[in-house]
Coordinates of C-alpha atoms in Angstrom, one line a residue:
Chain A
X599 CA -13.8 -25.5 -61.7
X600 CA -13.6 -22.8 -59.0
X601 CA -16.8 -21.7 -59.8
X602 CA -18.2 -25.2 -58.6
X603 CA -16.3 -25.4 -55.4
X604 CA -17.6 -21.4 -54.7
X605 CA -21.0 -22.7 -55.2
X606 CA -20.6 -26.1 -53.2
X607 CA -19.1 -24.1 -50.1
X608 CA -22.0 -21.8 -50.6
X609 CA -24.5 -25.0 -50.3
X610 CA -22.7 -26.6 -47.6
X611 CA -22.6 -23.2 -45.5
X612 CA -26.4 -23.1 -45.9
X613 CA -27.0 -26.5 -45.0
X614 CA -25.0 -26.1 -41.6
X615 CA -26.9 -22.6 -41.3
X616 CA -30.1 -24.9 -41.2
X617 CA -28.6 -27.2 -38.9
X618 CA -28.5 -25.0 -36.0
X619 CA -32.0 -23.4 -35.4
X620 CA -33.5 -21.8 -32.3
X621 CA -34.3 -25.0 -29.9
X622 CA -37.9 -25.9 -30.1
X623 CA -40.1 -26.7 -27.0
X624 CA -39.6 -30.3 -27.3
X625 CA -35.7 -30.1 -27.4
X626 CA -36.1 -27.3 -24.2
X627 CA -38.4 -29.7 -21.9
X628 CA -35.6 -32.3 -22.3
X629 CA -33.4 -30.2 -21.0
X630 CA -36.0 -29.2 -18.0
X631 CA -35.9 -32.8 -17.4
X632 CA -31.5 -32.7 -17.5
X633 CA -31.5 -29.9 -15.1
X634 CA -33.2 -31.6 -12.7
X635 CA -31.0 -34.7 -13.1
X636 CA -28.3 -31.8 -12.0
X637 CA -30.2 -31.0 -9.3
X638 CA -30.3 -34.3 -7.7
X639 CA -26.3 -34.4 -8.4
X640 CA -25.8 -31.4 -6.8
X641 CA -28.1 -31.8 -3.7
X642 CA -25.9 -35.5 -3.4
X643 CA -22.6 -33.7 -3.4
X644 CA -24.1 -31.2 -0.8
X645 CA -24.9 -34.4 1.5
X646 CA -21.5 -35.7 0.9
X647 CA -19.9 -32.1 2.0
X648 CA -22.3 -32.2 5.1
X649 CA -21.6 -35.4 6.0
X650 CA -18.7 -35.6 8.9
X651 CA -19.0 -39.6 9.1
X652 CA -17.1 -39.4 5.8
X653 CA -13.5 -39.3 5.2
X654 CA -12.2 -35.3 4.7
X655 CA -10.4 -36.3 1.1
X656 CA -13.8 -37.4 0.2
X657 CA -16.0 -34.5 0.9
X658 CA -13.0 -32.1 -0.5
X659 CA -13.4 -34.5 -3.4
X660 CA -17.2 -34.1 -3.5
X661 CA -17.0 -30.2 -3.8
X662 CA -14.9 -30.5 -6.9
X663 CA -17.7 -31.8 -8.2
X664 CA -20.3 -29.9 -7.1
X665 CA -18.1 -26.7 -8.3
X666 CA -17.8 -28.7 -11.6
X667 CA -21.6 -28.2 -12.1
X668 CA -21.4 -24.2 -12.2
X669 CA -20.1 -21.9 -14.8
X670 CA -16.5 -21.9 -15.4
X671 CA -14.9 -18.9 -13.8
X672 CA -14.9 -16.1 -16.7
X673 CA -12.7 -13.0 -16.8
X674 CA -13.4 -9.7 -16.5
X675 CA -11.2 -7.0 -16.6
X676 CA -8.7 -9.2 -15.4
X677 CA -10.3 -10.4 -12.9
X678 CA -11.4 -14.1 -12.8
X679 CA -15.0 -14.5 -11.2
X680 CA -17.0 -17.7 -10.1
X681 CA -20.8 -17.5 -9.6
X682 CA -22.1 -16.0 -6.2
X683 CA -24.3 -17.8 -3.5
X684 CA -26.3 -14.9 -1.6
X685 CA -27.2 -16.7 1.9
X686 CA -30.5 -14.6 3.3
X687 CA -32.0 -15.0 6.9
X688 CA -34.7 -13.8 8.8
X689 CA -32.7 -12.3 10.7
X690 CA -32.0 -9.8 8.7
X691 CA -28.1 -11.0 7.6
X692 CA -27.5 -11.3 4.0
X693 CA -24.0 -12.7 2.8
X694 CA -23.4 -13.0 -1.1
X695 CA -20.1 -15.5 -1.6
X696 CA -18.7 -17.2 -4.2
X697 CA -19.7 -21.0 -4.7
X698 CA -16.4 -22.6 -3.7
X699 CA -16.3 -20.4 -0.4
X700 CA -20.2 -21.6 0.2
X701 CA -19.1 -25.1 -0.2
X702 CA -15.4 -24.7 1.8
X703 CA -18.0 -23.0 4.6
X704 CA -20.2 -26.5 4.8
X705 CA -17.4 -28.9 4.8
X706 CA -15.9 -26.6 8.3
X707 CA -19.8 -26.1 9.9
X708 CA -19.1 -26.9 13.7
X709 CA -21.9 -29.3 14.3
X710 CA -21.1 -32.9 15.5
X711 CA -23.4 -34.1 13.2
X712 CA -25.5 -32.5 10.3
X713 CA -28.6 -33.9 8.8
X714 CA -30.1 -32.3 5.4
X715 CA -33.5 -33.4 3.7
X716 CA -34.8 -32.6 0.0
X717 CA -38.1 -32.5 -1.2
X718 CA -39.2 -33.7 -4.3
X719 CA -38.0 -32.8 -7.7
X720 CA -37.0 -29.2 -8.2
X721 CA -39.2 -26.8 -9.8
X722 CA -37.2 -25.5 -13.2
X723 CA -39.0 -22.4 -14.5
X724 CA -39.1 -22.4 -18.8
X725 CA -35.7 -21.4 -20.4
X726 CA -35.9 -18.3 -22.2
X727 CA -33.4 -17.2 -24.9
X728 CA -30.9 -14.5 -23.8
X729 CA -28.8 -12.5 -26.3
X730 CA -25.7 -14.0 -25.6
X731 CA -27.2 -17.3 -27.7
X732 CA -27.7 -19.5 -24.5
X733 CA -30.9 -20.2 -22.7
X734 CA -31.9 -19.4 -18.9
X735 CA -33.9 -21.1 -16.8
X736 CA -34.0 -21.1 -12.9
X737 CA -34.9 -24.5 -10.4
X738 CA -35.7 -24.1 -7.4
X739 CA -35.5 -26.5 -4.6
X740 CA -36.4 -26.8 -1.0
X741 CA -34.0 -28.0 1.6
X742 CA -33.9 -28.2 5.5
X743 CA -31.0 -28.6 7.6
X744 CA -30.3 -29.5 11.1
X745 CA -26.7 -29.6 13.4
X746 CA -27.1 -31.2 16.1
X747 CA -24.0 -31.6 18.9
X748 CA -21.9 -34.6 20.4
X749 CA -25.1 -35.5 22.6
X750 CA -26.9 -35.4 19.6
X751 CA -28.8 -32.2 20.8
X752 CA -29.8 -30.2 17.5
X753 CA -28.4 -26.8 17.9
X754 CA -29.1 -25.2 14.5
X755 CA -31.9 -25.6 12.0
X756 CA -33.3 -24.0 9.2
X757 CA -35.6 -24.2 6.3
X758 CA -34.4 -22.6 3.1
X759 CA -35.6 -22.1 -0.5
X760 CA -32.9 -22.2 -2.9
X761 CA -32.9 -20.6 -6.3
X762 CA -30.8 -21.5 -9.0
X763 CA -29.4 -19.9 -12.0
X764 CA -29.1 -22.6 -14.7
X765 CA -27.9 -21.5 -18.0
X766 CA -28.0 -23.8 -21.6
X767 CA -24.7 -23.1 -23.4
X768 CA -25.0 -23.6 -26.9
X769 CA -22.3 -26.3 -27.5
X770 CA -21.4 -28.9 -30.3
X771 CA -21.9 -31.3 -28.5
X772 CA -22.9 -33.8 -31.3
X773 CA -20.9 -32.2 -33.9
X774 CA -19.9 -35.1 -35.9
X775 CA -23.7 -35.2 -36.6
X776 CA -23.3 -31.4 -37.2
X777 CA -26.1 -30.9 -34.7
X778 CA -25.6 -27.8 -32.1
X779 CA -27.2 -28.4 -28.7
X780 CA -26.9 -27.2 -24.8
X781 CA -24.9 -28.2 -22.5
X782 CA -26.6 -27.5 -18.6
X783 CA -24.5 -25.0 -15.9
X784 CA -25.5 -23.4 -13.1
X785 CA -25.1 -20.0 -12.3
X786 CA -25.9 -17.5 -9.2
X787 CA -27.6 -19.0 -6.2
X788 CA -30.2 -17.4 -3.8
X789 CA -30.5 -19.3 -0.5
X790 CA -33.2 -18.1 1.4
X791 CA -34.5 -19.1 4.9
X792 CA -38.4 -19.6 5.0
X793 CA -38.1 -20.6 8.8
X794 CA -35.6 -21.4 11.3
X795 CA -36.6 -24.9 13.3
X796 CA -37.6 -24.5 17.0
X797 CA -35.9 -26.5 18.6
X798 CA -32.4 -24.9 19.6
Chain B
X1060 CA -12.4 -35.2 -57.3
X1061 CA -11.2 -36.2 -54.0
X1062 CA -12.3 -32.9 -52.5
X1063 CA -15.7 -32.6 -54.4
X1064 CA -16.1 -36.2 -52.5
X1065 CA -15.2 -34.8 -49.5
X1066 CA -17.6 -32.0 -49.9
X1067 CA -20.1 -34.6 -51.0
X1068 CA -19.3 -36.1 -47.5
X1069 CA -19.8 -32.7 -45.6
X1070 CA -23.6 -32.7 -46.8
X1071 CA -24.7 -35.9 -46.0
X1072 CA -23.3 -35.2 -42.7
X1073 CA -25.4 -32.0 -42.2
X1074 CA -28.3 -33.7 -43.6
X1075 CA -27.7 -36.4 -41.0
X1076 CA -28.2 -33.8 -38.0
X1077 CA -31.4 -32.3 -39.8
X1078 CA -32.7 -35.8 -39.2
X1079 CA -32.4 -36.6 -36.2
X1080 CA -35.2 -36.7 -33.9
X1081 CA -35.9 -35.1 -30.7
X1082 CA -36.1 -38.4 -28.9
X1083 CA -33.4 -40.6 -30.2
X1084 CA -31.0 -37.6 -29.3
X1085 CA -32.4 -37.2 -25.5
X1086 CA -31.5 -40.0 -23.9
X1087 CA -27.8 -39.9 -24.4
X1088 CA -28.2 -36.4 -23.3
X1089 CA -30.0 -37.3 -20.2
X1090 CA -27.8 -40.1 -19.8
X1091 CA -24.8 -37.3 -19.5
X1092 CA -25.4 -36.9 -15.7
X1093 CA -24.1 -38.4 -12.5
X1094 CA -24.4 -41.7 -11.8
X1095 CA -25.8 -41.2 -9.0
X1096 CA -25.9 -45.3 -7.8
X1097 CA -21.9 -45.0 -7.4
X1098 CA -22.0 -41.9 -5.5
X1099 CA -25.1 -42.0 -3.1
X1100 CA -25.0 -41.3 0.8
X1101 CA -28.1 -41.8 2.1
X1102 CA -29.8 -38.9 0.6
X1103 CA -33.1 -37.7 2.4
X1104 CA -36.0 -37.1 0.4
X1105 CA -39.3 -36.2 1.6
X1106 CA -43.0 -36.0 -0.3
X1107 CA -42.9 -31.9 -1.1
X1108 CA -45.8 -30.3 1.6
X1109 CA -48.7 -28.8 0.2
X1110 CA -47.0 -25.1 0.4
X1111 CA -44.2 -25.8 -2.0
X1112 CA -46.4 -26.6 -4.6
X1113 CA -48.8 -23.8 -4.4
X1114 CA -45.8 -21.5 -3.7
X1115 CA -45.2 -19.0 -7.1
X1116 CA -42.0 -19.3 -7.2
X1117 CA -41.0 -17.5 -10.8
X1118 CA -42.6 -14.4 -12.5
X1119 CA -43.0 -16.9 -15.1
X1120 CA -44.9 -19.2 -13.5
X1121 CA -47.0 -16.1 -11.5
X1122 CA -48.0 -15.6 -15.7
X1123 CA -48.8 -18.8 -16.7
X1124 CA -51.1 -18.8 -13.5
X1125 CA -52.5 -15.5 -14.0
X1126 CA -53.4 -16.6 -17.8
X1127 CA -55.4 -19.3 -16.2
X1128 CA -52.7 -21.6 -18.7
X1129 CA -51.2 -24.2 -15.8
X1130 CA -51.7 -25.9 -12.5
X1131 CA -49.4 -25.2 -9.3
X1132 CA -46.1 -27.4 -10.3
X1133 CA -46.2 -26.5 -13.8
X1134 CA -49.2 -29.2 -14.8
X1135 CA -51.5 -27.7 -17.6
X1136 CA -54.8 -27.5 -16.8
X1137 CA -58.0 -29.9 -18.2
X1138 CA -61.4 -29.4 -18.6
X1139 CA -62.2 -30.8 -15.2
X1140 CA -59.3 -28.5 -13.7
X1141 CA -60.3 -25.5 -15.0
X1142 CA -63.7 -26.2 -13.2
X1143 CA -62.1 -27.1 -9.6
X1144 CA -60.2 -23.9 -10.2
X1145 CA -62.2 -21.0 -12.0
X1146 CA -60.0 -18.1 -13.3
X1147 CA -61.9 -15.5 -10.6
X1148 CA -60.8 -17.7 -7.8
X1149 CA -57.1 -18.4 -9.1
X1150 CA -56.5 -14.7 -9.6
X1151 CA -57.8 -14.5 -6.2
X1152 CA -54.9 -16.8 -5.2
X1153 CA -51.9 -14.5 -6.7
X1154 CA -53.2 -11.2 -4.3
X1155 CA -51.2 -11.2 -0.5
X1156 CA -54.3 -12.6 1.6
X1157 CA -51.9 -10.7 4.4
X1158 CA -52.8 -7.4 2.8
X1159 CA -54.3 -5.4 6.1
X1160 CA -56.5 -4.0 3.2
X1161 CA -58.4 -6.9 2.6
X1162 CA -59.8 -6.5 6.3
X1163 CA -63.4 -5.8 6.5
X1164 CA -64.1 -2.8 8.8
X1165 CA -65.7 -3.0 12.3
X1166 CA -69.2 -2.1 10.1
X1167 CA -68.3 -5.2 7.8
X1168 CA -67.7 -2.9 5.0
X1169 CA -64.8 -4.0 1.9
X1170 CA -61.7 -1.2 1.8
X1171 CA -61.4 0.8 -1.6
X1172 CA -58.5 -1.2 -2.3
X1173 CA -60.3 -4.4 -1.9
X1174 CA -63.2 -3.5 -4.4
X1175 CA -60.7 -2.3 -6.8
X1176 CA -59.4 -6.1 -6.4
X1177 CA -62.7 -7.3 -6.9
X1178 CA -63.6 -4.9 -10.3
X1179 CA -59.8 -5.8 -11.6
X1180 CA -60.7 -9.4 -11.1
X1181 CA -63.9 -8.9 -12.8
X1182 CA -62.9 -6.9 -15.4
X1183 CA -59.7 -9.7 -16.3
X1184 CA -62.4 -12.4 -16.1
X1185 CA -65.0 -11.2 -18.4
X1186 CA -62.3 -9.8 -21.2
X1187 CA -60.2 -13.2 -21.0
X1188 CA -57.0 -10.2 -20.2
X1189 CA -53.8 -12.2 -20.4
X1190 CA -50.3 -11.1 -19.9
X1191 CA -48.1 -11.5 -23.1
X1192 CA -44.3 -13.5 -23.0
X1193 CA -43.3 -9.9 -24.4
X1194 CA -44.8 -8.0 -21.6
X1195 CA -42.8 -4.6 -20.3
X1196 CA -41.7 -6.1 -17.2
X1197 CA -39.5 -3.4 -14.5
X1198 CA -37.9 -4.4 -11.2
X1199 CA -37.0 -2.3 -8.9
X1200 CA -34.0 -4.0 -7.3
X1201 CA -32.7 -2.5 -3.4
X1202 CA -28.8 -2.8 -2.9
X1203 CA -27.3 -2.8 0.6
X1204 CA -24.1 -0.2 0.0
X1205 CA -21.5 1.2 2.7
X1206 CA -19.7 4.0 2.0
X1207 CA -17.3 5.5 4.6
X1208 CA -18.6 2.9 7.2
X1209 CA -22.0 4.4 6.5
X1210 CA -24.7 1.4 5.6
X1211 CA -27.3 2.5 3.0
X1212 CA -29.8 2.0 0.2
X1213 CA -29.2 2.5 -3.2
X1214 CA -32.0 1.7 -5.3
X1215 CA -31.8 0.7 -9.3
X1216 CA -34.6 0.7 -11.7
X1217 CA -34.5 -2.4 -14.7
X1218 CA -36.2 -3.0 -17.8
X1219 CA -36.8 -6.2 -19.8
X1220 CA -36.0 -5.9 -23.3
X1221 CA -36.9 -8.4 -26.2
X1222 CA -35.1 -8.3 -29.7
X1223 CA -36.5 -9.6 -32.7
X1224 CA -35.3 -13.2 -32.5
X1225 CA -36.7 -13.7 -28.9
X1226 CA -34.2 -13.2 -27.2
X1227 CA -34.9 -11.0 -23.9
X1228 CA -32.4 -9.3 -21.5
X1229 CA -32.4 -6.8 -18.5
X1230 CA -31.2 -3.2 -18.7
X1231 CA -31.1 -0.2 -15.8
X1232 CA -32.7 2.4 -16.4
X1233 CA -32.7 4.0 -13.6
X1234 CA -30.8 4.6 -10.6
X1235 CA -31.4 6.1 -7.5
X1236 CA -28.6 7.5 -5.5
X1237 CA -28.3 6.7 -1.7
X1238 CA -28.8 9.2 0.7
X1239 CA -24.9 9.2 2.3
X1240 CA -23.4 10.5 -1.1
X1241 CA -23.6 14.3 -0.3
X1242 CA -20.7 15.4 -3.1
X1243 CA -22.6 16.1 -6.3
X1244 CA -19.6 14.7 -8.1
X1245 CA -20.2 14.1 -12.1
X1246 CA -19.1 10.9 -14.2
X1247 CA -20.1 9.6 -18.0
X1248 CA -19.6 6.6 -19.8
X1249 CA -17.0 6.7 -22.3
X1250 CA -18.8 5.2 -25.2
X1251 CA -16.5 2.8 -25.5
X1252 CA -17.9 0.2 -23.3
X1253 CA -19.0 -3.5 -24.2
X1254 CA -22.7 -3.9 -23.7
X1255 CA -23.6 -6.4 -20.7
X1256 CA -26.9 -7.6 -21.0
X1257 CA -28.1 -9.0 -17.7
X1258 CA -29.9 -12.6 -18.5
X1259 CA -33.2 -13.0 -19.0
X1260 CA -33.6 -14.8 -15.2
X1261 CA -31.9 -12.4 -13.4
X1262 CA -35.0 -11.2 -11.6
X1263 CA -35.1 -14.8 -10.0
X1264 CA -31.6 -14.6 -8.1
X1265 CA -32.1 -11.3 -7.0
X1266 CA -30.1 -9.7 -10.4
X1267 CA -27.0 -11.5 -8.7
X1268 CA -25.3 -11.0 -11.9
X1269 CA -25.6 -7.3 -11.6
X1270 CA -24.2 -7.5 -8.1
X1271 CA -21.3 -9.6 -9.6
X1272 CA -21.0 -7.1 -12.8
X1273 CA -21.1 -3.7 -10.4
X1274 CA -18.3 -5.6 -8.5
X1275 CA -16.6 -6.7 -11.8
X1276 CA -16.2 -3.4 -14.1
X1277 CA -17.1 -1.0 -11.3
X1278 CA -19.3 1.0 -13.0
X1279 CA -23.0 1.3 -14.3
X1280 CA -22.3 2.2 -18.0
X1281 CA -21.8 -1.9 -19.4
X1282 CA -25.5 -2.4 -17.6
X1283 CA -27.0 0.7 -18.3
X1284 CA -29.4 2.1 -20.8
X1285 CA -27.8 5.1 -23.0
X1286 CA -30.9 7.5 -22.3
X1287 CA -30.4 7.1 -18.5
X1288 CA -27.1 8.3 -18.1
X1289 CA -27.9 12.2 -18.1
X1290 CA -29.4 11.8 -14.7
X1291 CA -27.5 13.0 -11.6
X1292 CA -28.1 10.5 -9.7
X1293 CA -26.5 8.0 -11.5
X1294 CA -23.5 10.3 -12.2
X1295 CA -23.0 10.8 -8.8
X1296 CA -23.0 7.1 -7.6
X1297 CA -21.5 6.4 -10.5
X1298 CA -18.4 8.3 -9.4
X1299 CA -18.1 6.9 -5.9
X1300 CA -18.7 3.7 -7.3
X1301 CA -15.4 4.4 -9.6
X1302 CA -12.9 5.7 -6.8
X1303 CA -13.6 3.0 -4.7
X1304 CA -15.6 5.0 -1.8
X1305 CA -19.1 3.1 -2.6
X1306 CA -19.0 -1.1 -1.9
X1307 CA -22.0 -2.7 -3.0
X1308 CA -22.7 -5.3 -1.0
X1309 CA -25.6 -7.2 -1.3
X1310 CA -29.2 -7.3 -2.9
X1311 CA -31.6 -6.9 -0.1
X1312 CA -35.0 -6.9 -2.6
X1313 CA -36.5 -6.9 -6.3
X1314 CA -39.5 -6.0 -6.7
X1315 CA -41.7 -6.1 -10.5
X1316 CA -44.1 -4.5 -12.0
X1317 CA -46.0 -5.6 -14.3
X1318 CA -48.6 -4.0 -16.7
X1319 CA -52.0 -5.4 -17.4
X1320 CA -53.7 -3.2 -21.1
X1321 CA -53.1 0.6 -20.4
X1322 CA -55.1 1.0 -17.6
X1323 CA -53.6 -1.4 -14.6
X1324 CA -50.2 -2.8 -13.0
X1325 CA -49.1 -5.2 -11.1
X1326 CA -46.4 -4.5 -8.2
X1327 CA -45.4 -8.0 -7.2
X1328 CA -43.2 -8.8 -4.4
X1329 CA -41.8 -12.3 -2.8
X1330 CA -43.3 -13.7 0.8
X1331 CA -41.3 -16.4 1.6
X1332 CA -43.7 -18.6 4.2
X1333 CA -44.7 -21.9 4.9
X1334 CA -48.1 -21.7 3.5
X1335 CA -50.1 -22.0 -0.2
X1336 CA -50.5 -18.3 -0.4
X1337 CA -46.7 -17.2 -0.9
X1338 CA -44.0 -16.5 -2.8
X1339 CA -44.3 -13.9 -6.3
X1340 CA -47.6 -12.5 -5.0
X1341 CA -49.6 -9.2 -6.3
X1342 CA -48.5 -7.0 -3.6
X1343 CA -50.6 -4.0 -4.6
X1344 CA -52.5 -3.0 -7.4
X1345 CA -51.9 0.2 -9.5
X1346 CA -54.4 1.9 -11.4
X1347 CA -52.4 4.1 -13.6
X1348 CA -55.0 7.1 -14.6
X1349 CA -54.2 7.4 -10.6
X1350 CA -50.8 6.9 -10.1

């Protein structure tokens, strides 16, 4: 009788073995398509932070959220570190943060009034397989922003390219049909300025 | 017999998962997203201008176009396509038009440079060259340091590396020590430290996660290849990195090279403007018999 349970484990360790391949292109171009559905979430939260019509508990509540879409902090030698945003001008001044400080940064901008605009859907490269198990991709996204003061004069603007870390984490997330499958998070973020707007 | 029905159970369950199809388990993972109706505040969207299509904004994408293999915004190309956009003229595309050597002399004569463009060009287009998935990239990443007040350069060297089940990482291979460490001090790793490998996008963030990692364990040994550590160099960065005198700070620039058979390779750096010809763009051309 032991015997037949050896040999049954043995067959049920195989079958879970086949249950969790390498994702196929298919199964990775759905997940293109996911990551951009994060993108949109994200740029919304990043209007909601921007936005100073809205009430403070709100926006603090918006980046929550928007943190809530990056990688959970991990530790490292006893250190616990979040993903960096790395702000680039022309200008010269490069400032690598990490994302809650980015985010705490746009919810205290001194403009009377801030106005951001997307483009399109962003551009998410292929994901590639790392050896840690997950997959990598990057989206990028264009975005311009504009402060303007209490006369409605605009005093800062910019156009920026941001780049976007995005990592698949292999997750169970259908376990109960034993099926393995990613779960979207982003990562390190480049924000770079193509041009700053005339105009101030 | 209750457990062999249990075990029974457990392999129709995994057979269950083998089943099922792409497309009946995408929507409820798409579906796992915001909803955005709840949320929304008057979000501006604008039609993207012509430039952020044509823009190359990965590596990978600056290969799929340089293997003639998809359209500006990912789009594969067609038959009809393929004839609105010959390879010649779409390699064309992926050189810096800003070059100064692409400038025809007063005597409306080409630059060497420029004809060496035009015979690589040729030479791609005739043999169908492609770049592989598995191609040797390098990068050559600049990092904005200060050590004693001093601002400087230090400049690491990268590898991609692919293992056998496709997955790919970055490692250094090479660093370059910046010109305010004057004390020849030594260092070496300890053998004993846990393998980071960078991800395989790293490159696209400007190898952020090697910022964070320097900052993290404070040394080059997790990221390092194990043949690059006899250098001097990296021993002596390594050391000011360890007591705390070097602060890396930021990642000013990455550039990649790229090889093309035995006998060319790409240098490609980013140009971030507002116009079609930007972004991962062949910044000079190698031609390694001369390098």
């Amino acid at each position: 009788m032991p015997k037949l349970y050896y040999i049954l484990f043995l067959l049920i360790a195989s079958f879970h073995l086949q249950a969790q391949p390498d994702l196929n292109k298919e199964r990775l171009a759905e997940f293109k398509i996911l990551t951009e559905q994060r993108v949109n979430d994200l740029q919304e939260y990043i209007t909601q932070i921007g936005n100073k019509s809205l009430p403070i508990e709100q926006r603090q509540i918006a980046i929550d959220l928007a943190v809530d879409l990056f990688e959970k902090d991990y530790e490292v030698n006893g250190k616990r570190r979040s993903p960096y945003i790395q702000v680039s001008r022309r200008n010269g001044m490069v400032e690598a943060i990490p994302v809650r400080a980015y985010f705490n940064n746009l919810l205290g901008v001194k403009f009377d009034k801030v106005e951001i605009t997307y483009y399109d859907a962003a551009a998410v490269s292929d994901f590639e397989k790392g050896t840690d198990g997950n997959y990598h991709a990057t989206a990028t996204y264009f975005q311009q922003f504009k402060g303007f003061d209490n006369s409605g004069k605009m005093i800062y603007g910019s156009r920026d390219r941001k780049d976007i870390r995005v990592t698949g984490k292999s997750m169970a997330v259908y376990k109960n049909l034993g099926k393995e499958d990613l779960k979207i998070f982003f990562g390190d973020v480049t924000v770079r300025e193509t041009i700053p707007i005339k105009g101030y | 017999m209750r457990l062999l029905l249990i075990v029974l159970w457990a392999i129709g369950s995994s057979l269950v998962g083998l089943g099922q199809s792409v497309s009946e388990i995408a929507p409820s993972v798409v579906a796992d997203t915001l909803n955005t109706k709840e949320f929304s505040q008057k979000l501006v969207r604008n039609e993207s201008k012509p430039y952020m299509m044509w823009q190359v904004k990965h590596v990978s994408e600056f290969i799929a176009r340089f293997n003639h293999e998809a359209l500006p915004g990912g789009k594969k190309f067609t038959d009809s396509s393929r004839m609105e956009y010959p390879r010649d003229m779409y390699l064309r595309r992926l050189f810096n038009e800003d070059d100064v050597r692409f400038k025809r002399t007063r005597l409306g004569l080409s630059s060497l440079y420029s004809q060496q463009v035009d015979e690589f060009i040729n030479t791609v287009t005739t043999h169908d060259i492609k770049i592989s998935s598995q191609s040797p990239i390098e990068a050559v990443s600049k990092l904005r340091v200060i050590h004693h007040h001093l601002t400087d350069t230090l400049v690491v060297k990268l590898r991609k590396y692919y293992t056998a089940d496709s997955a790919s990482y970055w490692q250094i291979v090479q660093v370059k020590r910046p010109q305010v460490l004057r004390d020849s001090q030594s260092a070496a790793c300890d053998g004993l430290e846990k393998q980071q490998d960078l991800p395989p996008n790293s490159h696209e963030v400007n190898f952020l996660p090697l910022l964070r990692g320097l900052s993290d364990y404070r040394s080059f040994c997790p990221f390092m290849n194990s043949d690059s550590r006899l250098n001097k160099d990296w021993q002596c960065t390594e050391a000011a990195l360890r007591n705390g005198t070097l602060h890396i700070e930021s990642v000013v620039s990455t550039t990649i090279y790229i090889p093309i058979g035995t006998e060319w390779q790409l240098e490609l750096n980013e140009f971030l403007y507002e116009k079609e010809n930007s972004g991962w763009l062949i910044s000079n051309l190698i031609q390694l018999a001369h390098k």
